[in-house]
Structures are given as C-alpha cells and as structure tokens.
C-alpha cells in the first residue's frame, strides 16, 4: 500500500495491482470483466511491453527476453484512484475485488 501521512491527502493518479493467473482461472482480465459488470472502471495502461511494440521492434530483442516486463504487461490493472472517492465507494470497489479473488 502507498504510504500516507496523517492529516494529508494524496495526489496518486493510478493505483496499480498485480493479479497473477490463479486457481479457478482467475486472472487480470477476469477481474476486469467482474468489476466492469459491477460498474467499476479499470485500466491497463501498458498492455504491450516496450520491446514488443511496433515502433520499438529491434532484432536484438525477442519475446521472452524481458520476462518480468512481459509478466507485468499481462497481470497488472489500474483501479479507480482519485481524491474524491468516499469510504462507501472504496468499500464497494474493495468488496467486488475480494468477491472475485475469493470465488
């Protein structure tokens, strides 16, 4: 969790979590579908690793050369994050994430 000092507000603009493929077929994309059905928006800002993007293709780099980057591109998702989220909204988002993970 990001650190926050008491009495201060945050300026975070992304809250990114990693959802590795897990038991029962759970995955980042499954979580996104689950949250979308509940009306919770998510984002994937970097779905293609840099070394695999058309503009940066280079024969020196092949898929598999950067396994951490490639794994993160498949498993990270950005959750709603802004200073106007109230406790009820945070609870709704959190409970929907937990219901997916624990299903």
mmCIF file of C-alpha atoms in Angstrom:
data_model
loop_
_atom_site.group_PDB
_atom_site.id
_atom_site.type_symbol
_atom_site.label_atom_id
_atom_site.label_comp_id
_atom_site.label_asym_id
_atom_site.label_seq_id
_atom_site.Cartn_x
_atom_site.Cartn_y
_atom_site.Cartn_z
ATOM 1 C CA UNK A 1 0.000 0.000 0.000
ATOM 2 C CA UNK A 2 1.230 3.512 -0.668
ATOM 3 C CA UNK A 3 2.335 5.393 2.429
ATOM 4 C CA UNK A 4 0.185 8.318 3.562
ATOM 5 C CA UNK A 5 0.917 10.725 6.368
ATOM 6 C CA UNK A 6 -1.819 11.537 8.884
ATOM 7 C CA UNK A 7 -3.734 14.713 8.078
ATOM 8 C CA UNK A 8 -2.568 14.772 4.473
ATOM 9 C CA UNK A 9 -4.305 13.937 1.219
ATOM 10 C CA UNK A 10 -2.804 12.061 -1.677
ATOM 11 C CA UNK A 11 -2.196 13.016 -5.281
ATOM 12 C CA UNK A 12 -1.976 9.470 -6.600
ATOM 13 C CA UNK A 13 -3.422 9.162 -10.092
ATOM 14 C CA UNK A 14 -3.038 5.405 -10.511
ATOM 15 C CA UNK A 15 -3.499 2.506 -8.126
ATOM 16 C CA UNK A 16 -1.973 -0.500 -9.808
ATOM 17 C CA UNK A 17 -2.261 -4.056 -8.526
ATOM 18 C CA UNK A 18 -0.968 -7.325 -9.885
ATOM 19 C CA UNK A 19 -3.405 -10.179 -10.404
ATOM 20 C CA UNK A 20 -1.388 -13.246 -11.404
ATOM 21 C CA UNK A 21 -3.213 -16.134 -13.020
ATOM 22 C CA UNK A 22 -4.520 -18.226 -10.199
ATOM 23 C CA UNK A 23 -6.680 -21.172 -9.226
ATOM 24 C CA UNK A 24 -10.016 -21.475 -10.947
ATOM 25 C CA UNK A 25 -8.795 -19.484 -13.940
ATOM 26 C CA UNK A 26 -8.677 -16.180 -12.073
ATOM 27 C CA UNK A 27 -6.752 -13.525 -13.963
ATOM 28 C CA UNK A 28 -6.368 -9.806 -14.500
ATOM 29 C CA UNK A 29 -8.780 -9.900 -17.431
ATOM 30 C CA UNK A 30 -11.290 -11.900 -15.401
ATOM 31 C CA UNK A 31 -11.127 -9.299 -12.639
ATOM 32 C CA UNK A 32 -11.664 -6.544 -15.192
ATOM 33 C CA UNK A 33 -14.788 -8.288 -16.524
ATOM 34 C CA UNK A 34 -16.055 -8.847 -12.972
ATOM 35 C CA UNK A 35 -15.526 -5.203 -11.997
ATOM 36 C CA UNK A 36 -16.989 -3.908 -15.253
ATOM 37 C CA UNK A 37 -20.176 -5.902 -14.605
ATOM 38 C CA UNK A 38 -20.349 -4.158 -11.207
ATOM 39 C CA UNK A 39 -19.870 -0.724 -12.800
ATOM 40 C CA UNK A 40 -16.261 -0.301 -11.668
ATOM 41 C CA UNK A 41 -13.891 1.027 -14.326
ATOM 42 C CA UNK A 42 -10.339 -0.291 -14.621
ATOM 43 C CA UNK A 43 -7.439 0.406 -16.942
ATOM 44 C CA UNK A 44 -4.461 -1.356 -18.442
ATOM 45 C CA UNK A 45 -2.054 1.371 -19.430
ATOM 46 C CA UNK A 46 0.826 -0.710 -20.746
ATOM 47 C CA UNK A 47 -0.625 -3.898 -22.290
ATOM 48 C CA UNK A 48 2.321 -4.438 -24.654
ATOM 49 C CA UNK A 49 5.900 -4.423 -23.362
ATOM 50 C CA UNK A 50 8.070 -1.744 -24.936
ATOM 51 C CA UNK A 51 10.372 -4.206 -26.714
ATOM 52 C CA UNK A 52 7.326 -5.767 -28.406
ATOM 53 C CA UNK A 53 5.704 -2.529 -29.615
ATOM 54 C CA UNK A 54 5.864 -1.965 -33.351
ATOM 55 C CA UNK A 55 7.643 1.381 -33.039
ATOM 56 C CA UNK A 56 10.425 -0.147 -30.943
ATOM 57 C CA UNK A 57 10.921 -3.545 -32.550
ATOM 58 C CA UNK A 58 14.578 -4.397 -32.723
ATOM 59 C CA UNK A 59 16.052 -7.701 -33.901
ATOM 60 C CA UNK A 60 18.236 -7.786 -30.771
ATOM 61 C CA UNK A 61 15.166 -8.276 -28.553
ATOM 62 C CA UNK A 62 12.698 -11.128 -28.787
ATOM 63 C CA UNK A 63 9.633 -12.150 -26.806
ATOM 64 C CA UNK A 64 10.938 -13.814 -23.669
ATOM 65 C CA UNK A 65 14.000 -11.569 -23.332
ATOM 66 C CA UNK A 66 12.328 -9.480 -20.600
ATOM 67 C CA UNK A 67 10.190 -11.959 -18.652
ATOM 68 C CA UNK A 68 9.354 -9.630 -15.772
ATOM 69 C CA UNK A 69 8.174 -6.889 -18.132
ATOM 70 C CA UNK A 70 6.125 -9.379 -20.124
ATOM 71 C CA UNK A 71 4.553 -10.864 -16.978
ATOM 72 C CA UNK A 72 3.603 -7.431 -15.682
ATOM 73 C CA UNK A 73 2.039 -6.478 -19.024
ATOM 74 C CA UNK A 74 -0.265 -9.490 -18.623
ATOM 75 C CA UNK A 75 -1.071 -9.162 -14.922
ATOM 76 C CA UNK A 76 -1.308 -5.512 -13.804
ATOM 77 C CA UNK A 77 -4.504 -3.489 -13.692
ATOM 78 C CA UNK A 78 -5.158 0.071 -12.581
ATOM 79 C CA UNK A 79 -8.048 0.532 -10.181
ATOM 80 C CA UNK A 80 -10.072 3.703 -9.675
ATOM 81 C CA UNK A 81 -7.964 6.282 -7.873
ATOM 82 C CA UNK A 82 -8.777 9.867 -7.125
ATOM 83 C CA UNK A 83 -9.141 12.078 -4.077
ATOM 84 C CA UNK A 84 -12.949 12.242 -4.318
ATOM 85 C CA UNK A 85 -13.573 8.526 -3.682
ATOM 86 C CA UNK A 86 -15.501 8.244 -0.437
ATOM 87 C CA UNK A 87 -15.470 5.357 2.034
ATOM 88 C CA UNK A 88 -18.646 3.833 0.575
ATOM 89 C CA UNK A 89 -17.161 3.790 -2.937
ATOM 90 C CA UNK A 90 -13.879 2.360 -1.679
ATOM 91 C CA UNK A 91 -15.761 -0.375 0.193
ATOM 92 C CA UNK A 92 -17.770 -1.177 -2.952
ATOM 93 C CA UNK A 93 -14.645 -1.464 -5.100
ATOM 94 C CA UNK A 94 -12.774 -3.466 -2.478
ATOM 95 C CA UNK A 95 -15.646 -5.870 -1.797
ATOM 96 C CA UNK A 96 -16.027 -6.548 -5.524
ATOM 97 C CA UNK A 97 -12.310 -7.273 -5.860
ATOM 98 C CA UNK A 98 -12.398 -9.608 -2.863
ATOM 99 C CA UNK A 99 -15.504 -11.396 -4.125
ATOM 100 C CA UNK A 100 -13.676 -12.158 -7.372
ATOM 101 C CA UNK A 101 -10.441 -13.247 -5.712
ATOM 102 C CA UNK A 102 -12.222 -15.408 -3.125
ATOM 103 C CA UNK A 103 -14.655 -17.038 -5.577
#
